PDB file of C-alpha atoms in Angstrom:
ATOM      1  CA  UNK A   1      46.305-185.262 -43.594  1.00 55.00           C
ATOM      2  CA  UNK A   2      44.672-184.081 -40.404  1.00 56.00           C
ATOM      3  CA  UNK A   3      41.203-182.526 -40.430  1.00 65.00           C
ATOM      4  CA  UNK A   4      42.553-178.974 -40.242  1.00 66.00           C
ATOM      5  CA  UNK A   5      44.821-179.569 -43.241  1.00 66.00           C
ATOM      6  CA  UNK A   6      48.080-179.657 -41.308  1.00 70.00           C
ATOM      7  CA  UNK A   7      50.804-182.258 -41.393  1.00 66.00           C
ATOM      8  CA  UNK A   8      49.737-185.641 -40.138  1.00 87.00           C
ATOM      9  CA  UNK A   9      52.439-187.956 -38.887  1.00 94.00           C
ATOM     10  CA  UNK A  10      51.686-191.644 -38.787  1.00 94.00           C
ATOM     11  CA  UNK A  11      53.762-193.902 -36.567  1.00 94.00           C
ATOM     12  CA  UNK A  12      54.663-196.945 -38.654  1.00 94.00           C
ATOM     13  CA  UNK A  13      56.621-198.822 -36.029  1.00 93.00           C
ATOM     14  CA  UNK A  14      58.558-198.599 -32.803  1.00 93.00           C
ATOM     15  CA  UNK A  15      61.541-200.716 -31.787  1.00 93.00           C
ATOM     16  CA  UNK A  16      60.132-203.420 -29.495  1.00 90.00           C
ATOM     17  CA  UNK A  17      63.617-203.998 -28.052  1.00 90.00           C
ATOM     18  CA  UNK A  18      64.270-200.381 -27.096  1.00 87.00           C
ATOM     19  CA  UNK A  19      64.685-199.654 -23.390  1.00 82.00           C
ATOM     20  CA  UNK A  20      61.441-198.142 -22.135  1.00 79.00           C
ATOM     21  CA  UNK A  21      60.149-198.117 -25.742  1.00 72.00           C
ATOM     22  CA  UNK A  22      61.458-194.600 -26.409  1.00 79.00           C
ATOM     23  CA  UNK A  23      63.531-195.105 -29.560  1.00 83.00           C
ATOM     24  CA  UNK A  24      63.847-196.034 -32.533  1.00 93.00           C
ATOM     25  CA  UNK A  25      60.633-195.093 -34.323  1.00 95.00           C
ATOM     26  CA  UNK A  26      59.636-194.753 -37.976  1.00 94.00           C
ATOM     27  CA  UNK A  27      57.007-192.172 -38.968  1.00 95.00           C
ATOM     28  CA  UNK A  28      55.375-191.254 -42.278  1.00 94.00           C
ATOM     29  CA  UNK A  29      54.350-187.678 -43.126  1.00 93.00           C
ATOM     30  CA  UNK A  30      51.368-187.841 -45.477  1.00 91.00           C
ATOM     31  CA  UNK A  31      51.722-184.193 -46.505  1.00 90.00           C
ATOM     32  CA  UNK A  32      55.360-184.248 -47.626  1.00 91.00           C
ATOM     33  CA  UNK A  33      55.313-187.957 -48.563  1.00 92.00           C
ATOM     34  CA  UNK A  34      58.510-188.471 -46.548  1.00 93.00           C
ATOM     35  CA  UNK A  35      59.668-190.614 -43.662  1.00 93.00           C
ATOM     36  CA  UNK A  36      60.932-189.363 -40.322  1.00 95.00           C
ATOM     37  CA  UNK A  37      63.229-191.637 -38.369  1.00 95.00           C
ATOM     38  CA  UNK A  38      63.871-191.304 -34.654  1.00 95.00           C
ATOM     39  CA  UNK A  39      66.988-193.019 -33.422  1.00 94.00           C
ATOM     40  CA  UNK A  40      70.184-192.571 -31.509  1.00 92.00           C
ATOM     41  CA  UNK A  41      72.118-189.530 -32.697  1.00 94.00           C
ATOM     42  CA  UNK A  42      75.487-190.526 -34.162  1.00 96.00           C
ATOM     43  CA  UNK A  43      78.202-188.617 -32.310  1.00 96.00           C
ATOM     44  CA  UNK A  44      81.279-190.714 -33.157  1.00 96.00           C
ATOM     45  CA  UNK A  45      83.703-188.453 -35.044  1.00 95.00           C
ATOM     46  CA  UNK A  46      85.328-191.356 -36.895  1.00 97.00           C
ATOM     47  CA  UNK A  47      82.013-192.515 -38.319  1.00 97.00           C
ATOM     48  CA  UNK A  48      80.829-188.979 -39.079  1.00 95.00           C
ATOM     49  CA  UNK A  49      84.074-188.167 -40.912  1.00 95.00           C
ATOM     50  CA  UNK A  50      83.158-190.825 -43.483  1.00 97.00           C
ATOM     51  CA  UNK A  51      79.982-188.937 -44.418  1.00 96.00           C
ATOM     52  CA  UNK A  52      79.444-185.846 -46.541  1.00 96.00           C
ATOM     53  CA  UNK A  53      77.193-184.252 -43.919  1.00 94.00           C
ATOM     54  CA  UNK A  54      76.140-180.597 -44.210  1.00 96.00           C
ATOM     55  CA  UNK A  55      76.032-178.539 -41.006  1.00 94.00           C
ATOM     56  CA  UNK A  56      72.233-178.316 -41.093  1.00 97.00           C
ATOM     57  CA  UNK A  57      71.757-182.118 -41.101  1.00 95.00           C
ATOM     58  CA  UNK A  58      72.220-184.867 -38.551  1.00 94.00           C
ATOM     59  CA  UNK A  59      72.523-188.634 -38.661  1.00 95.00           C
ATOM     60  CA  UNK A  60      70.651-191.099 -36.497  1.00 95.00           C
ATOM     61  CA  UNK A  61      71.008-194.836 -36.381  1.00 94.00           C
ATOM     62  CA  UNK A  62      68.354-197.482 -36.054  1.00 94.00           C
ATOM     63  CA  UNK A  63      68.605-201.268 -35.858  1.00 93.00           C
ATOM     64  CA  UNK A  64      68.587-202.999 -39.246  1.00 92.00           C
ATOM     65  CA  UNK A  65      65.393-204.885 -38.398  1.00 92.00           C
ATOM     66  CA  UNK A  66      63.540-201.558 -38.177  1.00 92.00           C
ATOM     67  CA  UNK A  67      63.441-201.472 -41.992  1.00 90.00           C
ATOM     68  CA  UNK A  68      60.482-203.856 -41.714  1.00 89.00           C
ATOM     69  CA  UNK A  69      58.321-200.810 -40.937  1.00 89.00           C
ATOM     70  CA  UNK A  70      58.994-199.148 -44.291  1.00 88.00           C
ATOM     71  CA  UNK A  71      56.129-200.113 -46.635  1.00 84.00           C
ATOM     72  CA  UNK A  72      58.543-200.618 -49.537  1.00 82.00           C
ATOM     73  CA  UNK A  73      60.247-203.366 -47.544  1.00 82.00           C
ATOM     74  CA  UNK A  74      57.207-204.799 -45.795  1.00 70.00           C
ATOM     75  CA  UNK A  75      55.001-204.900 -48.905  1.00 69.00           C
ATOM     76  CA  UNK A  76      57.593-206.046 -51.414  1.00 66.00           C
ATOM     77  CA  UNK A  77      58.234-202.723 -53.110  1.00 60.00           C
ATOM     78  CA  UNK A  78      54.826-201.038 -52.834  1.00 59.00           C
ATOM     79  CA  UNK A  79      54.975-197.658 -51.129  1.00 56.00           C
ATOM     80  CA  UNK A  80      51.279-197.276 -50.279  1.00 61.00           C
ATOM     81  CA  UNK A  81      51.075-196.024 -46.698  1.00 55.00           C
TER      82      UNK A  81
END
């Protein structure tokens, strides 16, 4: 958590193969104990039709190798960030 008690995001990893290093990125929010994932927004209707996606949600995609930045994967199941 940040010094003023607000949400503190921690960047866990950025895609080294992304053009200009702008996407995909994995963050951890130490207040909500959740991950935020930045990636390319999925816009393909055929793919989206296969999901049960509420109107208030969106789907992004990241390369499979980006899972290495999740502590549960990197540390063999431990989720300590």
